[in-house]
mmCIF file of C-alpha atoms in Angstrom:
data_model
loop_
_atom_site.group_PDB
_atom_site.id
_atom_site.type_symbol
_atom_site.label_atom_id
_atom_site.label_comp_id
_atom_site.label_asym_id
_atom_site.label_seq_id
_atom_site.Cartn_x
_atom_site.Cartn_y
_atom_site.Cartn_z
ATOM 1 C CA MET G 1 21.614 4.800 11.223
ATOM 2 C CA ALA G 2 17.879 4.473 10.773
ATOM 3 C CA LEU G 3 14.637 6.453 10.663
ATOM 4 C CA THR G 4 12.828 5.558 13.862
ATOM 5 C CA TRP G 5 9.677 6.362 15.734
ATOM 6 C CA ALA G 6 10.881 7.527 19.164
ATOM 7 C CA GLY G 7 7.475 7.606 20.808
ATOM 8 C CA GLY G 8 4.656 10.222 20.970
ATOM 9 C CA SER G 9 4.954 12.161 17.764
ATOM 10 C CA GLU G 10 8.805 12.185 17.774
ATOM 11 C CA VAL G 11 10.728 10.938 14.850
ATOM 12 C CA ALA G 12 14.507 10.378 15.127
ATOM 13 C CA ILE G 13 17.573 9.377 13.139
ATOM 14 C CA ALA G 14 19.108 6.862 15.535
ATOM 15 C CA ASP G 15 22.055 4.401 15.602
ATOM 16 C CA VAL G 16 20.628 0.870 15.410
ATOM 17 C CA PRO G 17 22.482 -2.427 15.543
ATOM 18 C CA GLU G 18 23.132 -4.016 12.223
ATOM 19 C CA PRO G 19 20.758 -6.810 11.710
ATOM 20 C CA THR G 20 21.937 -10.474 11.843
ATOM 21 C CA PRO G 21 19.708 -12.765 9.726
ATOM 22 C CA GLY G 22 18.199 -15.583 11.619
ATOM 23 C CA PRO G 23 17.519 -19.123 10.145
ATOM 24 C CA GLY G 24 15.802 -18.808 6.883
ATOM 25 C CA GLN G 25 16.308 -15.100 6.660
ATOM 26 C CA ALA G 26 18.012 -12.904 4.072
ATOM 27 C CA LEU G 27 19.918 -9.678 4.539
ATOM 28 C CA VAL G 28 18.659 -7.009 2.068
ATOM 29 C CA GLU G 29 20.654 -3.876 1.188
ATOM 30 C CA VAL G 30 17.934 -1.327 0.999
ATOM 31 C CA GLY G 31 17.756 0.770 -2.190
ATOM 32 C CA TYR G 32 14.639 2.681 -1.488
ATOM 33 C CA THR G 33 11.842 2.594 1.091
ATOM 34 C CA GLY G 34 8.496 4.343 0.500
ATOM 35 C CA LEU G 35 6.694 6.177 3.301
ATOM 36 C CA CYS G 36 2.854 6.011 3.423
ATOM 37 C CA GLY G 37 -0.077 6.838 5.612
ATOM 38 C CA THR G 38 0.575 3.848 7.999
ATOM 39 C CA ASP G 39 4.056 5.299 8.746
ATOM 40 C CA LEU G 40 2.230 8.670 9.480
ATOM 41 C CA HIS G 41 -0.010 6.882 11.934
ATOM 42 C CA ILE G 42 2.962 5.158 13.665
ATOM 43 C CA CYS G 43 4.890 8.356 13.941
ATOM 44 C CA ALA G 44 1.844 10.049 15.462
ATOM 45 C CA GLY G 45 1.595 7.314 18.096
ATOM 46 C CA GLU G 46 -1.685 6.105 16.648
ATOM 47 C CA HIS G 47 -0.723 2.467 15.624
ATOM 48 C CA PRO G 48 -1.676 -0.031 18.327
ATOM 49 C CA ARG G 49 1.201 -2.454 17.717
ATOM 50 C CA ALA G 50 4.166 -0.205 17.020
ATOM 51 C CA LYS G 51 6.625 0.239 19.874
ATOM 52 C CA PRO G 52 8.998 3.156 20.356
ATOM 53 C CA GLY G 53 12.392 2.839 18.765
ATOM 54 C CA LEU G 54 10.873 1.009 15.806
ATOM 55 C CA VAL G 55 12.646 1.393 12.443
ATOM 56 C CA ILE G 56 9.775 2.222 10.115
ATOM 57 C CA GLY G 57 9.218 1.519 6.408
ATOM 58 C CA HIS G 58 7.513 -1.525 4.813
ATOM 59 C CA GLU G 59 7.627 -0.474 1.048
ATOM 60 C CA ILE G 60 11.091 -1.835 0.363
ATOM 61 C CA ALA G 61 13.147 -2.549 -2.708
ATOM 62 C CA GLY G 62 16.754 -3.434 -2.619
ATOM 63 C CA THR G 63 19.382 -6.040 -3.470
ATOM 64 C CA VAL G 64 20.364 -9.260 -1.764
ATOM 65 C CA ALA G 65 23.447 -8.490 0.415
ATOM 66 C CA GLU G 66 24.644 -12.120 0.786
ATOM 67 C CA PRO G 67 23.769 -15.258 -1.338
ATOM 68 C CA VAL G 68 20.680 -16.953 0.138
ATOM 69 C CA ALA G 69 17.953 -19.394 -1.050
ATOM 70 C CA GLY G 70 19.375 -19.691 -4.588
ATOM 71 C CA LEU G 71 19.570 -15.788 -4.947
ATOM 72 C CA ALA G 72 22.905 -14.398 -5.712
ATOM 73 C CA ALA G 73 24.340 -11.329 -3.966
ATOM 74 C CA GLY G 74 23.246 -8.270 -5.840
ATOM 75 C CA THR G 75 19.924 -9.641 -7.095
ATOM 76 C CA ALA G 76 17.203 -6.920 -7.119
ATOM 77 C CA VAL G 77 14.247 -7.749 -4.876
ATOM 78 C CA VAL G 78 10.923 -6.475 -3.661
ATOM 79 C CA VAL G 79 10.165 -7.285 -0.020
ATOM 80 C CA ASP G 80 6.799 -8.726 0.708
ATOM 81 C CA PRO G 81 6.509 -7.321 4.286
ATOM 82 C CA LEU G 82 3.686 -9.617 5.491
ATOM 83 C CA ILE G 83 4.628 -11.985 8.301
ATOM 84 C CA ALA G 84 1.958 -14.695 8.895
ATOM 85 C CA CYS G 85 1.864 -17.255 11.622
ATOM 86 C CA GLY G 86 1.405 -20.160 9.177
ATOM 87 C CA ALA G 87 -0.745 -22.007 11.689
ATOM 88 C CA CYS G 88 -4.161 -20.249 12.084
ATOM 89 C CA ARG G 89 -7.206 -21.297 10.112
ATOM 90 C CA ALA G 90 -6.762 -18.449 7.572
ATOM 91 C CA CYS G 91 -3.045 -19.521 6.953
ATOM 92 C CA ARG G 92 -4.060 -23.124 6.634
ATOM 93 C CA ALA G 93 -6.557 -22.126 4.068
ATOM 94 C CA GLY G 94 -4.042 -20.232 1.929
ATOM 95 C CA ARG G 95 -5.219 -16.827 3.118
ATOM 96 C CA SER G 96 -2.178 -15.702 4.859
ATOM 97 C CA GLN G 97 -3.013 -11.977 4.316
ATOM 98 C CA THR G 98 -5.946 -12.500 6.725
ATOM 99 C CA CYS G 99 -3.789 -14.321 9.279
ATOM 100 C CA GLU G 100 -5.216 -14.116 12.767
ATOM 101 C CA ARG G 101 -1.845 -12.904 14.055
ATOM 102 C CA LEU G 102 -0.581 -11.022 10.943
ATOM 103 C CA ARG G 103 2.476 -8.858 11.517
ATOM 104 C CA LEU G 104 4.480 -6.593 9.142
ATOM 105 C CA VAL G 105 8.017 -5.556 8.632
ATOM 106 C CA GLY G 106 8.348 -1.941 9.635
ATOM 107 C CA ILE G 107 5.436 -2.217 12.126
ATOM 108 C CA ASP G 108 6.193 -5.313 14.323
ATOM 109 C CA VAL G 109 9.834 -5.843 13.365
ATOM 110 C CA PRO G 110 12.441 -3.377 12.071
ATOM 111 C CA GLY G 111 11.690 -1.917 8.687
ATOM 112 C CA GLY G 112 13.557 -0.585 5.765
ATOM 113 C CA ALA G 113 14.408 2.996 6.513
ATOM 114 C CA THR G 114 18.041 2.105 7.070
ATOM 115 C CA ARG G 115 20.963 0.474 5.196
ATOM 116 C CA LEU G 116 20.199 -3.161 5.860
ATOM 117 C CA VAL G 117 17.062 -5.168 6.830
ATOM 118 C CA ALA G 118 16.750 -8.884 7.778
ATOM 119 C CA VAL G 119 13.599 -10.489 6.398
ATOM 120 C CA ASP G 120 12.424 -14.023 5.776
ATOM 121 C CA ALA G 121 14.039 -15.264 2.490
ATOM 122 C CA ASP G 122 10.676 -16.578 1.304
ATOM 123 C CA ARG G 123 9.344 -12.964 1.485
ATOM 124 C CA LEU G 124 11.696 -11.802 -1.329
ATOM 125 C CA ILE G 125 10.403 -11.331 -4.885
ATOM 126 C CA PRO G 126 13.440 -11.476 -7.136
ATOM 127 C CA VAL G 127 13.686 -9.325 -10.270
ATOM 128 C CA THR G 128 16.099 -10.347 -13.082
ATOM 129 C CA SER G 129 15.219 -7.737 -15.648
ATOM 130 C CA PRO G 130 16.925 -4.286 -15.457
ATOM 131 C CA VAL G 131 14.632 -1.928 -13.539
ATOM 132 C CA ASP G 132 15.033 1.216 -11.418
ATOM 133 C CA LEU G 133 14.828 0.290 -7.780
ATOM 134 C CA ARG G 134 12.928 3.564 -7.183
ATOM 135 C CA HIS G 135 10.023 2.079 -9.257
ATOM 136 C CA LEU G 136 10.212 -1.337 -7.547
ATOM 137 C CA ALA G 137 9.616 0.491 -4.225
ATOM 138 C CA PHE G 138 6.070 1.225 -5.363
ATOM 139 C CA ALA G 139 5.288 -2.439 -5.997
ATOM 140 C CA GLU G 140 3.970 -2.923 -2.362
ATOM 141 C CA PRO G 141 1.398 -0.154 -2.489
ATOM 142 C CA LEU G 142 0.496 -1.079 -6.013
ATOM 143 C CA ALA G 143 -0.230 -4.682 -4.765
ATOM 144 C CA VAL G 144 -2.982 -3.170 -2.508
ATOM 145 C CA ALA G 145 -4.658 -1.765 -5.699
ATOM 146 C CA VAL G 146 -4.158 -4.960 -7.641
ATOM 147 C CA ARG G 147 -5.865 -7.014 -4.920
ATOM 148 C CA ALA G 148 -8.730 -4.500 -4.538
ATOM 149 C CA VAL G 149 -9.547 -4.774 -8.231
ATOM 150 C CA ARG G 150 -9.231 -8.495 -8.196
ATOM 151 C CA ARG G 151 -11.522 -8.723 -5.255
ATOM 152 C CA SER G 152 -14.145 -6.425 -6.926
ATOM 153 C CA GLY G 153 -14.851 -8.984 -9.675
ATOM 154 C CA LEU G 154 -14.827 -6.116 -12.123
ATOM 155 C CA GLN G 155 -16.136 -7.086 -15.501
ATOM 156 C CA LEU G 156 -15.230 -5.617 -18.859
ATOM 157 C CA GLY G 157 -17.170 -2.288 -19.467
ATOM 158 C CA GLN G 158 -18.491 -1.837 -15.869
ATOM 159 C CA ASP G 159 -18.402 1.676 -14.645
ATOM 160 C CA VAL G 160 -16.248 2.402 -11.597
ATOM 161 C CA VAL G 161 -16.195 5.119 -8.868
ATOM 162 C CA VAL G 162 -13.205 5.380 -6.646
ATOM 163 C CA ILE G 163 -13.745 7.541 -3.503
ATOM 164 C CA GLY G 164 -10.532 8.837 -2.063
ATOM 165 C CA GLY G 165 -7.617 10.213 -4.102
ATOM 166 C CA GLY G 166 -4.578 9.202 -2.185
ATOM 167 C CA PRO G 167 -1.872 7.182 -3.738
ATOM 168 C CA ILE G 168 -3.849 3.891 -3.246
ATOM 169 C CA GLY G 169 -7.067 5.397 -4.614
ATOM 170 C CA VAL G 170 -5.383 6.672 -7.661
ATOM 171 C CA ALA G 171 -3.565 3.389 -8.186
ATOM 172 C CA VAL G 172 -6.944 1.481 -7.833
ATOM 173 C CA ALA G 173 -8.517 3.817 -10.532
ATOM 174 C CA LEU G 174 -5.540 3.129 -12.886
ATOM 175 C CA CYS G 175 -5.675 -0.651 -12.261
ATOM 176 C CA ALA G 176 -9.491 -0.611 -12.924
ATOM 177 C CA ARG G 177 -9.001 1.241 -16.121
ATOM 178 C CA ASN G 178 -6.206 -1.214 -17.141
ATOM 179 C CA ALA G 179 -8.524 -4.035 -16.307
ATOM 180 C CA GLY G 180 -11.144 -2.965 -18.827
ATOM 181 C CA ALA G 181 -13.527 -0.837 -16.810
ATOM 182 C CA GLY G 182 -15.950 1.488 -18.591
ATOM 183 C CA GLN G 183 -16.071 4.952 -17.127
ATOM 184 C CA VAL G 184 -13.752 5.410 -14.165
ATOM 185 C CA VAL G 185 -14.404 8.476 -11.939
ATOM 186 C CA LEU G 186 -12.409 9.456 -8.806
ATOM 187 C CA ALA G 187 -14.109 11.488 -6.085
ATOM 188 C CA GLU G 188 -11.728 13.534 -3.951
ATOM 189 C CA PRO G 189 -12.382 16.796 -2.071
ATOM 190 C CA VAL G 190 -8.678 18.070 -2.004
ATOM 191 C CA PRO G 191 -7.830 20.006 -5.139
ATOM 192 C CA THR G 192 -4.134 19.057 -5.365
ATOM 193 C CA ARG G 193 -5.118 15.350 -5.269
ATOM 194 C CA ARG G 194 -7.679 15.905 -7.975
ATOM 195 C CA GLU G 195 -5.079 17.671 -10.012
ATOM 196 C CA PHE G 196 -2.609 14.789 -9.738
ATOM 197 C CA ALA G 197 -5.253 12.193 -10.664
ATOM 198 C CA ALA G 198 -6.382 14.298 -13.607
ATOM 199 C CA SER G 199 -2.739 14.520 -14.768
ATOM 200 C CA LEU G 200 -2.793 10.796 -15.254
ATOM 201 C CA GLY G 201 -5.948 10.886 -17.402
ATOM 202 C CA ILE G 202 -8.401 10.089 -14.670
ATOM 203 C CA GLN G 203 -11.830 11.905 -14.544
ATOM 204 C CA THR G 204 -12.166 13.544 -11.239
ATOM 205 C CA VAL G 205 -14.968 15.236 -9.159
ATOM 206 C CA ALA G 206 -14.961 16.833 -5.735
ATOM 207 C CA ASP G 207 -17.497 14.434 -4.296
ATOM 208 C CA ALA G 208 -19.456 11.358 -5.220
ATOM 209 C CA VAL G 209 -22.979 12.850 -4.930
ATOM 210 C CA GLY G 210 -25.020 11.935 -7.912
ATOM 211 C CA LEU G 211 -22.528 9.376 -9.231
ATOM 212 C CA ARG G 212 -23.650 5.802 -9.968
ATOM 213 C CA ALA G 213 -21.445 2.790 -10.876
ATOM 214 C CA GLU G 214 -21.448 -1.035 -10.848
ATOM 215 C CA VAL G 215 -18.327 -1.099 -8.792
ATOM 216 C CA VAL G 216 -17.535 1.366 -6.044
ATOM 217 C CA PHE G 217 -14.157 1.478 -4.236
ATOM 218 C CA ASP G 218 -14.002 3.180 -0.782
ATOM 219 C CA ALA G 219 -10.343 4.202 -0.620
ATOM 220 C CA ALA G 220 -11.062 7.016 1.882
ATOM 221 C CA ALA G 221 -12.128 5.119 5.045
ATOM 222 C CA HIS G 222 -14.036 8.183 6.143
ATOM 223 C CA PRO G 223 -17.321 7.769 8.167
ATOM 224 C CA ALA G 224 -19.038 10.177 5.753
ATOM 225 C CA VAL G 225 -18.059 7.848 2.745
ATOM 226 C CA ALA G 226 -19.286 4.754 4.601
ATOM 227 C CA ALA G 227 -22.627 6.311 5.226
ATOM 228 C CA ALA G 228 -23.110 7.331 1.522
ATOM 229 C CA VAL G 229 -21.253 4.613 -0.433
ATOM 230 C CA THR G 230 -24.416 2.550 -0.924
ATOM 231 C CA ASP G 231 -26.102 5.510 -2.778
ATOM 232 C CA VAL G 232 -23.298 5.344 -5.384
ATOM 233 C CA ALA G 233 -23.596 1.601 -6.223
ATOM 234 C CA VAL G 234 -26.419 0.619 -8.675
ATOM 235 C CA PRO G 235 -28.649 -2.286 -7.736
ATOM 236 C CA GLY G 236 -26.707 -5.478 -7.922
ATOM 237 C CA GLY G 237 -23.436 -3.563 -7.704
ATOM 238 C CA THR G 238 -20.455 -4.046 -5.608
ATOM 239 C CA VAL G 239 -18.837 -1.897 -2.884
ATOM 240 C CA VAL G 240 -15.158 -2.688 -2.095
ATOM 241 C CA VAL G 241 -13.766 -1.409 1.192
ATOM 242 C CA VAL G 242 -10.160 -0.727 0.520
ATOM 243 C CA GLY G 243 -9.343 1.876 3.218
ATOM 244 C CA VAL G 244 -8.918 0.682 6.846
ATOM 245 C CA TYR G 245 -11.308 2.207 9.374
ATOM 246 C CA GLY G 246 -10.219 3.018 12.828
ATOM 247 C CA ASN G 247 -13.730 2.510 14.272
ATOM 248 C CA PRO G 248 -16.699 0.653 12.917
ATOM 249 C CA PRO G 249 -18.643 3.035 10.601
ATOM 250 C CA ALA G 250 -22.297 3.308 9.900
ATOM 251 C CA LEU G 251 -23.279 1.399 6.788
ATOM 252 C CA ASP G 252 -26.833 1.335 5.305
ATOM 253 C CA LEU G 253 -27.523 -2.346 5.463
ATOM 254 C CA GLN G 254 -31.146 -1.776 4.416
ATOM 255 C CA ALA G 255 -29.701 -0.390 1.171
ATOM 256 C CA VAL G 256 -27.402 -3.472 0.883
ATOM 257 C CA THR G 257 -30.504 -5.722 1.203
ATOM 258 C CA PHE G 258 -32.971 -3.822 -1.015
ATOM 259 C CA ALA G 259 -30.458 -3.179 -3.813
ATOM 260 C CA GLU G 260 -28.874 -6.610 -3.529
ATOM 261 C CA LEU G 261 -25.396 -5.007 -3.129
ATOM 262 C CA SER G 262 -22.243 -7.053 -2.496
ATOM 263 C CA VAL G 263 -19.855 -5.541 0.124
ATOM 264 C CA VAL G 264 -16.406 -6.887 -0.316
ATOM 265 C CA GLY G 265 -13.413 -6.434 2.061
ATOM 266 C CA THR G 266 -9.853 -6.462 0.785
ATOM 267 C CA ARG G 267 -6.925 -6.725 3.177
ATOM 268 C CA VAL G 268 -3.380 -5.770 1.883
ATOM 269 C CA TYR G 269 -2.603 -8.373 -0.674
ATOM 270 C CA SER G 270 -1.644 -12.050 -1.383
ATOM 271 C CA ARG G 271 1.800 -13.242 -2.539
ATOM 272 C CA GLN G 272 0.368 -13.499 -6.013
ATOM 273 C CA ASP G 273 -0.923 -9.850 -5.924
ATOM 274 C CA ILE G 274 2.537 -8.403 -4.999
ATOM 275 C CA ALA G 275 4.149 -10.628 -7.619
ATOM 276 C CA VAL G 276 1.706 -9.233 -10.257
ATOM 277 C CA ALA G 277 2.387 -5.748 -9.097
ATOM 278 C CA THR G 278 6.087 -6.259 -9.376
ATOM 279 C CA GLU G 279 5.672 -7.563 -12.881
ATOM 280 C CA LEU G 280 3.528 -4.585 -13.791
ATOM 281 C CA VAL G 281 6.306 -2.307 -12.807
ATOM 282 C CA VAL G 282 9.009 -4.431 -14.447
ATOM 283 C CA SER G 283 7.208 -4.790 -17.665
ATOM 284 C CA GLY G 284 6.398 -1.023 -17.868
ATOM 285 C CA ARG G 285 2.607 -1.643 -17.908
ATOM 286 C CA PHE G 286 2.416 0.499 -14.761
ATOM 287 C CA ASP G 287 4.612 3.510 -14.475
ATOM 288 C CA PRO G 288 5.134 4.545 -10.804
ATOM 289 C CA GLU G 289 7.204 7.546 -11.756
ATOM 290 C CA PRO G 290 4.452 10.280 -11.448
ATOM 291 C CA PHE G 291 3.676 8.975 -7.935
ATOM 292 C CA LEU G 292 7.332 9.343 -6.795
ATOM 293 C CA THR G 293 7.245 13.038 -6.065
ATOM 294 C CA ARG G 294 10.199 13.203 -3.771
ATOM 295 C CA THR G 295 13.304 11.210 -2.957
ATOM 296 C CA VAL G 296 15.302 11.995 0.244
ATOM 297 C CA THR G 297 18.305 10.913 2.071
ATOM 298 C CA LEU G 298 17.940 9.431 5.601
ATOM 299 C CA ASP G 299 18.732 12.671 7.322
ATOM 300 C CA GLN G 300 16.172 14.551 5.282
ATOM 301 C CA ALA G 301 13.436 11.952 6.052
ATOM 302 C CA PRO G 302 12.020 13.441 9.284
ATOM 303 C CA GLY G 303 11.384 16.765 7.445
ATOM 304 C CA ALA G 304 9.869 14.829 4.466
ATOM 305 C CA LEU G 305 7.501 12.986 6.829
ATOM 306 C CA ALA G 306 6.330 16.327 8.297
ATOM 307 C CA GLU G 307 5.597 17.630 4.769
ATOM 308 C CA LEU G 308 3.797 14.444 3.872
ATOM 309 C CA ARG G 309 1.591 14.845 6.915
ATOM 310 C CA ARG G 310 0.734 18.391 5.629
ATOM 311 C CA GLY G 311 -0.295 16.855 2.306
ATOM 312 C CA VAL G 312 2.778 17.980 0.351
ATOM 313 C CA GLY G 313 3.512 15.524 -2.481
ATOM 314 C CA VAL G 314 2.222 11.947 -3.241
ATOM 315 C CA LYS G 315 4.970 9.375 -2.429
ATOM 316 C CA VAL G 316 8.212 9.981 -0.524
ATOM 317 C CA LEU G 317 11.095 7.507 -0.967
ATOM 318 C CA VAL G 318 13.918 7.267 1.485
ATOM 319 C CA GLN G 319 17.172 6.323 -0.221
ATOM 320 C CA GLY G 320 19.256 3.538 1.288
ATOM 321 C CA MET G 321 22.578 4.353 2.972
ATOM 322 C CA SER G 322 24.767 2.582 0.476
#
């Protein structure tokens, strides 16, 4: 049984064949799979690559089901869901996260909202220290925030504005604070999201009008943000585009030139980033627990997805079938 996108806006719990690992692959017994905005887009029929019948879920933590690649059965693992071609210019340059033919578990191949998932063995990040698998399921989205802060070049004491208070935006704010930022302010129009961020000690405002900072993160991917983000960055500052825009937005390139701004893109994460995110969780330096607002069984997952779409909660985890 698995949580699948059935086409259109229909989500279904369906029987799926048990995966058979191919050469170089491992079978992972899923502990928990997180659901995110990408899954909402898939289940609304808005993702260009997803095909009906897909088992969704790319935020996966579990245990190795059978010994593989030096890992004993039962070893806790985080799944790095990126599938790069290994042959394009980006891959040859060691930038597989920008692969020209990048694919993902849970988008292009079956994902983790089920009992077992087959993934390339070299995509597993083993964890030997005792840790809650629920917490490990947050390592993948945390890796997005880790990379965004790395890409920003944030220096000690620099002020930061994060625009967009979803799970990634809040994680970026926390990572920036942990990296030694000065003042960190998160701008988010939705009151419940501001309340969540504030509960973690983050300063919040309803919008970014009048704010100024050396480093500005766009975690909203909204055209209105793109049009105004250059007003927030101080001269010589950096704008980091974290959210993924569906269509090219308007950006004030004159402001980029006149203020000598740096505009930096960041795409998912590198292997190092997800390894760092995993270690942050394992070591306790980043506590995912406040983000994990609901854990559901597989049969409860369709309803939980619908609530997530309505803005209820922060992060939903689907528990594995074992």
